[in-house]
PDB file of C-alpha atoms in Angstrom:
ATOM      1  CA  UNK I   1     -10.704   3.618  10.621  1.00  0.00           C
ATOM      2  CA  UNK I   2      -8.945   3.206   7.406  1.00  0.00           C
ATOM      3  CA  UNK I   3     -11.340   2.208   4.412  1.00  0.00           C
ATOM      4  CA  UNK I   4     -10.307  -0.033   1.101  1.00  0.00           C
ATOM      5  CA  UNK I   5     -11.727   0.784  -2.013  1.00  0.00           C
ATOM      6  CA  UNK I   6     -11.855  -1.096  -5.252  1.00  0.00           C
ATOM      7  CA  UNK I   7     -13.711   1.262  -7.978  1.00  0.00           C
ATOM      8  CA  UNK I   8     -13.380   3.003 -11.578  1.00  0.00           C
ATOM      9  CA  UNK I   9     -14.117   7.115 -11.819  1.00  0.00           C
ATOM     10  CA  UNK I  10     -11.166   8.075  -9.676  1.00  0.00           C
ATOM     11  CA  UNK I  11      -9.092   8.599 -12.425  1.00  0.00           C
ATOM     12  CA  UNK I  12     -10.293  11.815 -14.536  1.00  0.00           C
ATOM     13  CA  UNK I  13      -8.082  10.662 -17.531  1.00  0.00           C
ATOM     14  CA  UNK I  14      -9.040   7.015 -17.128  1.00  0.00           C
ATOM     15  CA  UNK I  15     -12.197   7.089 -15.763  1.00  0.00           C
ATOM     16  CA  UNK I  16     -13.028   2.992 -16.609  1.00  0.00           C
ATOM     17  CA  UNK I  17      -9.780   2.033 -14.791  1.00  0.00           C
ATOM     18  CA  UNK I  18     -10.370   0.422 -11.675  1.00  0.00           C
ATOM     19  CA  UNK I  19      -8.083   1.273  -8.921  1.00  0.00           C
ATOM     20  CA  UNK I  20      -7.367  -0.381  -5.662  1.00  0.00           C
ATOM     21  CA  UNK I  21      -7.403   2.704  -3.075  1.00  0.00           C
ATOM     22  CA  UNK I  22      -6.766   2.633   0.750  1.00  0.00           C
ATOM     23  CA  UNK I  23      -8.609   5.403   2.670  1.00  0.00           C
ATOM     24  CA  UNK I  24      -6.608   7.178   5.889  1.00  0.00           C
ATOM     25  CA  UNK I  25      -7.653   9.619   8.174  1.00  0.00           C
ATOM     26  CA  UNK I  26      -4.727  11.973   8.772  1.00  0.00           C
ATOM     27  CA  UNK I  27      -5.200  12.224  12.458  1.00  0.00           C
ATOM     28  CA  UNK I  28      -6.983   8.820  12.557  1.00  0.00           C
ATOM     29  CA  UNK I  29      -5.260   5.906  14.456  1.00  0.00           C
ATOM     30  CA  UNK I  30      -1.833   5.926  14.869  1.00  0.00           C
ATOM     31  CA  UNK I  31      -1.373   3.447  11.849  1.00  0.00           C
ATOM     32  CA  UNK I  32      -3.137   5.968  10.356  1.00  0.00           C
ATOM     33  CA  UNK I  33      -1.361   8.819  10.650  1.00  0.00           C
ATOM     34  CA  UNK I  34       1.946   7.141   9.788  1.00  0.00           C
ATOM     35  CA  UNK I  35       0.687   6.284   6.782  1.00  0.00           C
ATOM     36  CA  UNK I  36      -0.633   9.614   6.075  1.00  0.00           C
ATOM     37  CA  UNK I  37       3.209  10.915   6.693  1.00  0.00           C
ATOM     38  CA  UNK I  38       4.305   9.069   3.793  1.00  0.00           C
ATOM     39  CA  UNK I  39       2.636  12.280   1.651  1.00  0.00           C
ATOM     40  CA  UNK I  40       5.554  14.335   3.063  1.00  0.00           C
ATOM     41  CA  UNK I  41       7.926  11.533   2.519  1.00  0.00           C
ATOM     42  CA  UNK I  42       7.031  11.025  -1.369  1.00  0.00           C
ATOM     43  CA  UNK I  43       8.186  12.256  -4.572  1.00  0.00           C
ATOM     44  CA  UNK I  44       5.724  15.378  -6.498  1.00  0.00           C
ATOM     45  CA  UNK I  45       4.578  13.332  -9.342  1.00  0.00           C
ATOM     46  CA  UNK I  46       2.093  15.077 -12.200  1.00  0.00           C
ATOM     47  CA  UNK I  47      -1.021  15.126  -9.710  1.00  0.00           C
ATOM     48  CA  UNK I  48       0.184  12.341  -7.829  1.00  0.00           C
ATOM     49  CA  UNK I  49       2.696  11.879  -4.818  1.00  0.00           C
ATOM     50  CA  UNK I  50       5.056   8.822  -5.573  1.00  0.00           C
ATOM     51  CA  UNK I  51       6.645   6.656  -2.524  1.00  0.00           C
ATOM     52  CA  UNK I  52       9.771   5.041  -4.015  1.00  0.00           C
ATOM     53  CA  UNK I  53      10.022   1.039  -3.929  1.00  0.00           C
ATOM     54  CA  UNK I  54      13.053   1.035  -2.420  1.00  0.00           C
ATOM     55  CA  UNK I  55      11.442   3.125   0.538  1.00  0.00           C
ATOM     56  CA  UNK I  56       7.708   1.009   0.551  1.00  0.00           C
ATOM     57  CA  UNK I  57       4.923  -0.411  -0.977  1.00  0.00           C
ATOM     58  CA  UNK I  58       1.887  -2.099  -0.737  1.00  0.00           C
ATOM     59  CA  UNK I  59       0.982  -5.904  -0.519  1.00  0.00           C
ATOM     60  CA  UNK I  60      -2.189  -7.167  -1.991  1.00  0.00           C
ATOM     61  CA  UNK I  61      -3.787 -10.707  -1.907  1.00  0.00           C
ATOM     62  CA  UNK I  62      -7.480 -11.942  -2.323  1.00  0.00           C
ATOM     63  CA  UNK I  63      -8.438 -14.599   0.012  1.00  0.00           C
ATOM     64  CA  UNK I  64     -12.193 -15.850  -1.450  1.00  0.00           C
ATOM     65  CA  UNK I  65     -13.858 -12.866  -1.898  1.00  0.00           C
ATOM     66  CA  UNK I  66     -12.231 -10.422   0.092  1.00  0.00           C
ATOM     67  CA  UNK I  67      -9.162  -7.822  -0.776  1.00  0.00           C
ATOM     68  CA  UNK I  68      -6.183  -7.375   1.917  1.00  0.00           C
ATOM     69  CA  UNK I  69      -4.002  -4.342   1.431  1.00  0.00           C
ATOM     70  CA  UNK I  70      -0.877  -3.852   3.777  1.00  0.00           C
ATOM     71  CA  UNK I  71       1.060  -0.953   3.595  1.00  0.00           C
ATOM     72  CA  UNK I  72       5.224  -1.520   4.381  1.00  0.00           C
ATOM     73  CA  UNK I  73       8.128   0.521   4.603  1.00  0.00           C
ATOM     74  CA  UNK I  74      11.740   0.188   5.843  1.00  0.00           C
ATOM     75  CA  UNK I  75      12.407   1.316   9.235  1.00  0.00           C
ATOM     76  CA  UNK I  76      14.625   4.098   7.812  1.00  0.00           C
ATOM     77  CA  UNK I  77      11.736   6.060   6.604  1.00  0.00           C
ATOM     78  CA  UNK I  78      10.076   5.915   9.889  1.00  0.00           C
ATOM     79  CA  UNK I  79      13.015   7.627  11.586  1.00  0.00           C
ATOM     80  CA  UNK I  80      13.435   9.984   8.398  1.00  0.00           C
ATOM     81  CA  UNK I  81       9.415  10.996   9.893  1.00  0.00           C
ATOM     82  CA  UNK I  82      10.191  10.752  13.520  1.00  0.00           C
ATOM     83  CA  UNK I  83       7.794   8.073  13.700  1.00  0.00           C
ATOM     84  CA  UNK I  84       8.707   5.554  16.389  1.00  0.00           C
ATOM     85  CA  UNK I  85       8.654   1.968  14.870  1.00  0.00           C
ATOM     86  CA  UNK I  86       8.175   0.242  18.351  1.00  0.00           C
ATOM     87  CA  UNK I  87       4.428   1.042  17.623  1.00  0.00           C
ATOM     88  CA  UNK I  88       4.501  -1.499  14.488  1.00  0.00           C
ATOM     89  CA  UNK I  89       5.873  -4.794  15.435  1.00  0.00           C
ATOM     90  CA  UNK I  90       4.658  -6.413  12.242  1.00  0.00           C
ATOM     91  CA  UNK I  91       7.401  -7.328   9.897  1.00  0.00           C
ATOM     92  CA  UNK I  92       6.649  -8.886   6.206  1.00  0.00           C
ATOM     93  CA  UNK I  93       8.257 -12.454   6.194  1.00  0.00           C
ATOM     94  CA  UNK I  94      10.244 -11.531   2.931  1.00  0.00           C
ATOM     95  CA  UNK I  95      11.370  -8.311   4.194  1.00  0.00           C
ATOM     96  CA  UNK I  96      12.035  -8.581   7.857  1.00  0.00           C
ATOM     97  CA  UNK I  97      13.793  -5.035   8.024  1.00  0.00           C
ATOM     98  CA  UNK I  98      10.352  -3.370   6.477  1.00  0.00           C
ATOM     99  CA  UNK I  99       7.639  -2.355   8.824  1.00  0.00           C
ATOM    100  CA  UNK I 100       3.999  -3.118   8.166  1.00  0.00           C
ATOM    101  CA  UNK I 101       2.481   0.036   8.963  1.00  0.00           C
ATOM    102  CA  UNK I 102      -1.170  -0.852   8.056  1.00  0.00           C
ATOM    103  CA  UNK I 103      -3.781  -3.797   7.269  1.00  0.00           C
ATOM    104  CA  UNK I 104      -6.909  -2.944   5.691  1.00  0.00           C
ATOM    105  CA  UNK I 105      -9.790  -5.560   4.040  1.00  0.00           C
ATOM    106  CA  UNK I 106     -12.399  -5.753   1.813  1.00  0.00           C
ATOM    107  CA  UNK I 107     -15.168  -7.825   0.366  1.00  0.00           C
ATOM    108  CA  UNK I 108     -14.669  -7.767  -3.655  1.00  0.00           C
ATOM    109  CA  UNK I 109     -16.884  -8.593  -6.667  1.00  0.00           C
ATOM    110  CA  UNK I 110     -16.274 -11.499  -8.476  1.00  0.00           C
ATOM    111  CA  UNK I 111     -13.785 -10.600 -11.524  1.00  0.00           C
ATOM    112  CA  UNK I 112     -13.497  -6.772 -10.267  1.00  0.00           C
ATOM    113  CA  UNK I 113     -10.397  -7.271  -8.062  1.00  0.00           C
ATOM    114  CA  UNK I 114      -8.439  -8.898 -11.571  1.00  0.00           C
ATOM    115  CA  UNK I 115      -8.979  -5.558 -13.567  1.00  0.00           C
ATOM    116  CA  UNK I 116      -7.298  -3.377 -11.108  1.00  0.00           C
ATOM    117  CA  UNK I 117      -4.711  -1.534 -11.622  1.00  0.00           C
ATOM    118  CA  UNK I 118      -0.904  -2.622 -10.600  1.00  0.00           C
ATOM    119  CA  UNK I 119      -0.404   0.386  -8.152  1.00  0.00           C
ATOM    120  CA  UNK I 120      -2.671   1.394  -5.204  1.00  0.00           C
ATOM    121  CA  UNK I 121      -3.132   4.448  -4.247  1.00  0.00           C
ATOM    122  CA  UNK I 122      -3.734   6.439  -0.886  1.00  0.00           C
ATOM    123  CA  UNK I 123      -5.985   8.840  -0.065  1.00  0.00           C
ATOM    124  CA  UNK I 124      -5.882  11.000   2.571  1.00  0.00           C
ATOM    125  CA  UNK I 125      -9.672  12.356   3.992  1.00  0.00           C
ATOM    126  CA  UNK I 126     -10.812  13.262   7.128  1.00  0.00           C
ATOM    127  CA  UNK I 127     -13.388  10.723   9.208  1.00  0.00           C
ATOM    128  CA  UNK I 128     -16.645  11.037   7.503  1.00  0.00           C
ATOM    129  CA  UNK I 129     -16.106  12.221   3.790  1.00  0.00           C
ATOM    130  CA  UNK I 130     -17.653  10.666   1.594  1.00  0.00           C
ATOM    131  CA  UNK I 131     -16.708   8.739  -1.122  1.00  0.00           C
ATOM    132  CA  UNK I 132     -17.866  10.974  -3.617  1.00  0.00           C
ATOM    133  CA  UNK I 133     -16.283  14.536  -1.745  1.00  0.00           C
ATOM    134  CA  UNK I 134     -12.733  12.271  -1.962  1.00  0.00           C
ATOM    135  CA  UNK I 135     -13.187  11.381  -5.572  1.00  0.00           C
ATOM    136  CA  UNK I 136     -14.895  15.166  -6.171  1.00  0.00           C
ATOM    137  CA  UNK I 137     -11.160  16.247  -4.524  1.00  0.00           C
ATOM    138  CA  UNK I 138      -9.154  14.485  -6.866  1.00  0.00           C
ATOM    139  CA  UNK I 139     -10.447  15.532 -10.019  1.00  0.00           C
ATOM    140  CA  UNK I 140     -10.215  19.266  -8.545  1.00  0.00           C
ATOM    141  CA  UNK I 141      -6.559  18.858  -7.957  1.00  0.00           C
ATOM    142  CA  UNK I 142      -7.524  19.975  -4.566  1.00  0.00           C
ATOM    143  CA  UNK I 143      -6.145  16.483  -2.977  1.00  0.00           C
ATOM    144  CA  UNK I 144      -3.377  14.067  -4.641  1.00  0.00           C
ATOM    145  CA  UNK I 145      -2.941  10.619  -3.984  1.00  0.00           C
ATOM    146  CA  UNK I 146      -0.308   8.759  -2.465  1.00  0.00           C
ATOM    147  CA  UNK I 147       1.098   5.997  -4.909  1.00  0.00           C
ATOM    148  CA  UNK I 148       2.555   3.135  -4.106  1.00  0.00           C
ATOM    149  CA  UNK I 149       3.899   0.134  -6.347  1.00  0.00           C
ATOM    150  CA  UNK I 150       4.061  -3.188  -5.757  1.00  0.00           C
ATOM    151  CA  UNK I 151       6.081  -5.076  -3.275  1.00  0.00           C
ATOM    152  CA  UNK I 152       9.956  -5.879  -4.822  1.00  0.00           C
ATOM    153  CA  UNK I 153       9.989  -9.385  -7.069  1.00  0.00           C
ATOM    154  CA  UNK I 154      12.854 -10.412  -4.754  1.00  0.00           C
ATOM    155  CA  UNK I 155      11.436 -13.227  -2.909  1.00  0.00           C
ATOM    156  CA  UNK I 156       7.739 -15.282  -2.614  1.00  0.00           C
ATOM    157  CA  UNK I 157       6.614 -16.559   0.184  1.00  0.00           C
ATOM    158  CA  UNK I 158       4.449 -19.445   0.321  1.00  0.00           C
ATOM    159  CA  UNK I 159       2.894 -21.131   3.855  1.00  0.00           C
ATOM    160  CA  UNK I 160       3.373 -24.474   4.514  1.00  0.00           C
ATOM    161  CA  UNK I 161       0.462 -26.808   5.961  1.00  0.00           C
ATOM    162  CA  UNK I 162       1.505 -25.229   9.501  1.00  0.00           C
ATOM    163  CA  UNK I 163       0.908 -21.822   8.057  1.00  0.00           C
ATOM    164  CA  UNK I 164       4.345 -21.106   8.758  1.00  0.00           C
ATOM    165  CA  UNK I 165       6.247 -19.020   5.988  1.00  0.00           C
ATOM    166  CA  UNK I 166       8.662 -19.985   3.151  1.00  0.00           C
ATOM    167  CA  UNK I 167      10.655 -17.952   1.596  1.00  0.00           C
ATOM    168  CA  UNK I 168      12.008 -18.858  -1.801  1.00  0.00           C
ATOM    169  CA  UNK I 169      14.682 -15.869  -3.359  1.00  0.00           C
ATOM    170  CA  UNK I 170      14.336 -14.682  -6.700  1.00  0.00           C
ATOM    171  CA  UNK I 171      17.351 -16.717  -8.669  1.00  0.00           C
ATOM    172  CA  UNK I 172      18.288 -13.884 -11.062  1.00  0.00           C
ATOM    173  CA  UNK I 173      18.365 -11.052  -8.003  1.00  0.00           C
ATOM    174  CA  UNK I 174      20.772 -13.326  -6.130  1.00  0.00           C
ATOM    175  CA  UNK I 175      23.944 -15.133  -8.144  1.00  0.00           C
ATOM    176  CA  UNK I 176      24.759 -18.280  -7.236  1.00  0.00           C
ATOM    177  CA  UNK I 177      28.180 -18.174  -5.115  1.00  0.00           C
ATOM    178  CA  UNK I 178      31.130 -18.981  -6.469  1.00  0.00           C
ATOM    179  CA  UNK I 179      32.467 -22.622  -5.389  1.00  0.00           C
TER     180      UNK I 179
END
């Protein structure tokens, strides 16, 4: 089961940043794994593998006191990993043609979740590691994380009193029509 990790220490040269980190087992669940493929999908990065925005990213919202991540991607980079995308029928409301591959939560200390970094990174460890062997693995070098940014500015979605979603387009990504 995937884990979500708020903490500082991960980060050799940083070690008071605090970094929003989602755990995967690479032969875990099947959200898992597909999530774990993203490592061969990436860019080599200094120490770091880097999944372009225009291929995914990762959504992030506190609700009270507890952290949601969810991990999207467009349905071309599931075929690009022979990953069939029947097996995630989740689509993000401002991205219908992404895929939410994985939802992960957890409770967060008051104030913590605010001095995290942008980014969120992915970690790949078999069931049962411990936190310290993972973080012990990245300084090494022996195991790089996965990063991903943000989700595009090119919409936000707000729910009504019905929960239902509304979608309201970024103005300067989308010109107004001529006449």
């Amino acid at each position: 089961m995937a884990r979500l990790w708020l903490r500082g220490g991960m980060d050799p040269e940083a070690p008071e940043a605090v970094v929003v980190a989602v755990v995967v087992d690479p032969v875990g669940t099947a959200e898992e794994r597909a999530v774990a493929a993203l490592f061969s999908y990436a860019y080599d990065g200094e120490g770091t593998f880097l999944l372009a925005r225009t291929d995914g990213w990762a959504e992030r919202r506190v609700d009270g006191d507890v952290l949601t991540v969810e991990i999207v991607v467009h349905r071309a980079v599931l075929e690009a990993l022979g990953i069939d995308g029947a097996g995630f029928p989740e689509r993000p409301p401002v991205r219908p043609d992404a895929v939410r591959l994985l939802r992960v939560s957890a409770p967060v200390a008051g104030g913590r979740y605010e001095q995290a970094l942008e980014v969120t990174a992915v970690l790949s460890a078999p069931a049962g590691a411990t936190p310290e062997q993972i973080v012990a693995d990245l300084h090494s070098g022996e195991a790089w994380p996965l990063i991903l940014a943000p989700p595009p500015a090119s919409a936000t979605v707000t729910l009504d009193s019905a929960d239902t979603p509304s979608v309201d387009l970024d103005p300067g990504r989308y010109p107004p029509t001529p006449g």
